[in-house]
């Protein structure tokens, strides 16, 4: 064998090894791409299921929001009436306090008038007794 043939043989073996390694690499890449495709299909089907469930949830949520809004519109007048009642009770309370104060003030004046009346009655009785005693001594 000549040097040229040995060099050709080495080049052929090197080329064969290169082809084998490239083949193995391409097989691994092919398997990886196959797994990626399978994963993408699975994810796509899962996303579709999630999207359908999300649509159902959104529809149910919209129905619930409408229902709550309608019920809130029904209940709002009740709260308004309760607020009006509270204001009325507050006004009644103020009026009662004012009336109570007036009655107390009138009661104090009445007590003063009653004391003055008793004093006056006592003074009149003393005057009459004195006047009668002067008339009987004459």
CSV table of C-alpha atoms in Angstrom, one decimal:
chain,number,residue,atom,x,y,z
A,1,UNK,CA,0.0,0.0,0.0
A,2,UNK,CA,1.2,3.3,-0.9
A,3,UNK,CA,1.1,6.5,1.2
A,4,UNK,CA,-1.6,7.9,-1.1
A,5,UNK,CA,-3.8,4.8,-0.5
A,6,UNK,CA,-3.3,5.0,3.3
A,7,UNK,CA,-4.2,8.6,3.3
A,8,UNK,CA,-7.3,7.8,1.2
A,9,UNK,CA,-8.2,5.0,3.6
A,10,UNK,CA,-7.8,7.4,6.6
A,11,UNK,CA,-9.9,10.0,4.9
A,12,UNK,CA,-12.6,7.4,4.0
A,13,UNK,CA,-12.7,6.1,7.7
A,14,UNK,CA,-12.9,9.7,9.0
A,15,UNK,CA,-15.7,10.5,6.5
A,16,UNK,CA,-17.5,7.3,7.6
A,17,UNK,CA,-17.2,8.3,11.3
A,18,UNK,CA,-18.4,11.8,10.4
A,19,UNK,CA,-21.4,10.3,8.6
A,20,UNK,CA,-22.2,8.0,11.6
A,21,UNK,CA,-22.0,10.8,14.1
A,22,UNK,CA,-24.1,13.1,12.0
A,23,UNK,CA,-26.6,10.2,11.6
A,24,UNK,CA,-26.8,9.7,15.4
A,25,UNK,CA,-27.1,13.5,15.9
A,26,UNK,CA,-29.9,13.7,13.4
A,27,UNK,CA,-31.7,10.7,15.0
A,28,UNK,CA,-31.6,12.4,18.4
A,29,UNK,CA,-32.8,15.7,16.8
A,30,UNK,CA,-35.6,13.8,15.1
A,31,UNK,CA,-36.7,12.2,18.5
A,32,UNK,CA,-36.5,15.6,20.2
A,33,UNK,CA,-38.6,17.2,17.5
A,34,UNK,CA,-41.1,14.4,17.7
A,35,UNK,CA,-41.4,14.8,21.5
A,36,UNK,CA,-41.8,18.6,21.0
A,37,UNK,CA,-44.6,18.0,18.5
A,38,UNK,CA,-46.3,15.6,20.9
A,39,UNK,CA,-46.0,18.1,23.7
A,40,UNK,CA,-47.4,20.9,21.6
A,41,UNK,CA,-50.4,18.8,20.6
A,42,UNK,CA,-51.0,17.9,24.2
A,43,UNK,CA,-50.7,21.5,25.3
A,44,UNK,CA,-53.0,22.6,22.5
A,45,UNK,CA,-55.7,20.2,23.5
A,46,UNK,CA,-55.3,21.2,27.2
A,47,UNK,CA,-55.5,24.9,26.3
A,48,UNK,CA,-58.7,24.2,24.3
A,49,UNK,CA,-60.2,22.5,27.4
A,50,UNK,CA,-59.1,25.4,29.6
A,51,UNK,CA,-60.5,28.0,27.2
A,52,UNK,CA,-63.9,26.2,27.1
A,53,UNK,CA,-64.0,26.0,30.9
A,54,UNK,CA,-63.0,29.7,31.1
A,55,UNK,CA,-65.8,30.6,28.8
A,56,UNK,CA,-68.3,28.7,31.0
A,57,UNK,CA,-66.9,30.4,34.1
A,58,UNK,CA,-67.1,33.9,32.5
A,59,UNK,CA,-70.7,33.2,31.4
A,60,UNK,CA,-71.6,32.0,34.9
A,61,UNK,CA,-69.9,35.1,36.4
A,62,UNK,CA,-71.7,37.4,34.1
A,63,UNK,CA,-75.0,35.8,35.1
A,64,UNK,CA,-74.1,36.1,38.8
A,65,UNK,CA,-73.1,39.8,38.4
A,66,UNK,CA,-76.4,40.5,36.6
A,67,UNK,CA,-78.3,38.7,39.4
A,68,UNK,CA,-76.5,40.6,42.2
A,69,UNK,CA,-77.0,43.9,40.4
A,70,UNK,CA,-80.8,43.2,40.1
A,71,UNK,CA,-81.0,42.2,43.7
A,72,UNK,CA,-79.0,45.3,44.7
A,73,UNK,CA,-81.5,47.5,42.8
A,74,UNK,CA,-84.3,45.8,44.7
A,75,UNK,CA,-82.6,46.3,48.1
A,76,UNK,CA,-81.4,49.9,47.6
A,77,UNK,CA,-84.9,51.4,48.4
A,78,UNK,CA,-84.9,49.4,51.6
A,79,UNK,CA,-81.6,51.0,52.6
A,80,UNK,CA,-82.8,54.4,51.6
A,81,UNK,CA,-86.0,53.9,53.7
A,82,UNK,CA,-83.8,52.8,56.7
A,83,UNK,CA,-81.7,55.9,56.3
A,84,UNK,CA,-84.9,58.1,56.1
A,85,UNK,CA,-86.2,56.3,59.2
A,86,UNK,CA,-82.9,57.0,61.0
A,87,UNK,CA,-83.2,60.7,60.2
A,88,UNK,CA,-86.8,60.8,61.3
A,89,UNK,CA,-85.9,59.1,64.6
A,90,UNK,CA,-83.1,61.6,65.1
A,91,UNK,CA,-85.5,64.5,64.5
A,92,UNK,CA,-88.0,62.9,66.9
A,93,UNK,CA,-85.3,62.5,69.5
A,94,UNK,CA,-84.3,66.2,69.1
A,95,UNK,CA,-87.9,67.3,69.4
A,96,UNK,CA,-88.4,65.1,72.5
A,97,UNK,CA,-85.3,66.6,74.1
A,98,UNK,CA,-86.5,70.1,73.4
A,99,UNK,CA,-90.0,69.3,74.8
A,100,UNK,CA,-88.4,67.7,77.9
A,101,UNK,CA,-86.3,70.8,78.4
A,102,UNK,CA,-89.3,73.1,78.1
A,103,UNK,CA,-91.3,70.9,80.6
A,104,UNK,CA,-88.4,71.1,83.0
A,105,UNK,CA,-88.2,74.9,82.7
A,106,UNK,CA,-91.9,75.2,83.1
A,107,UNK,CA,-91.8,72.9,86.1
A,108,UNK,CA,-89.1,75.0,87.7
A,109,UNK,CA,-91.3,78.1,87.1
A,110,UNK,CA,-94.2,76.3,88.5
A,111,UNK,CA,-92.3,75.3,91.6
A,112,UNK,CA,-91.3,79.0,92.0
A,113,UNK,CA,-94.9,80.1,91.5
A,114,UNK,CA,-96.0,77.5,94.0
A,115,UNK,CA,-93.6,78.6,96.6
A,116,UNK,CA,-94.6,82.2,96.0
A,117,UNK,CA,-98.2,81.2,96.3
A,118,UNK,CA,-97.6,79.4,99.5
A,119,UNK,CA,-95.7,82.4,100.8
A,120,UNK,CA,-98.4,84.7,99.7
A,121,UNK,CA,-101.1,82.5,101.3
A,122,UNK,CA,-99.1,82.4,104.5
A,123,UNK,CA,-98.7,86.2,104.5
A,124,UNK,CA,-102.4,86.6,103.8
A,125,UNK,CA,-103.3,84.3,106.7
A,126,UNK,CA,-101.0,86.2,109.0
A,127,UNK,CA,-102.5,89.5,107.8
A,128,UNK,CA,-106.1,88.2,108.3
A,129,UNK,CA,-105.2,86.8,111.7
A,130,UNK,CA,-103.7,90.1,112.8
A,131,UNK,CA,-106.6,92.0,111.3
A,132,UNK,CA,-109.1,89.7,113.1
A,133,UNK,CA,-107.3,90.0,116.3
A,134,UNK,CA,-107.4,93.8,116.1
A,135,UNK,CA,-111.1,93.8,115.3
A,136,UNK,CA,-111.9,91.5,118.3
A,137,UNK,CA,-109.9,93.6,120.7
A,138,UNK,CA,-111.8,96.8,119.9
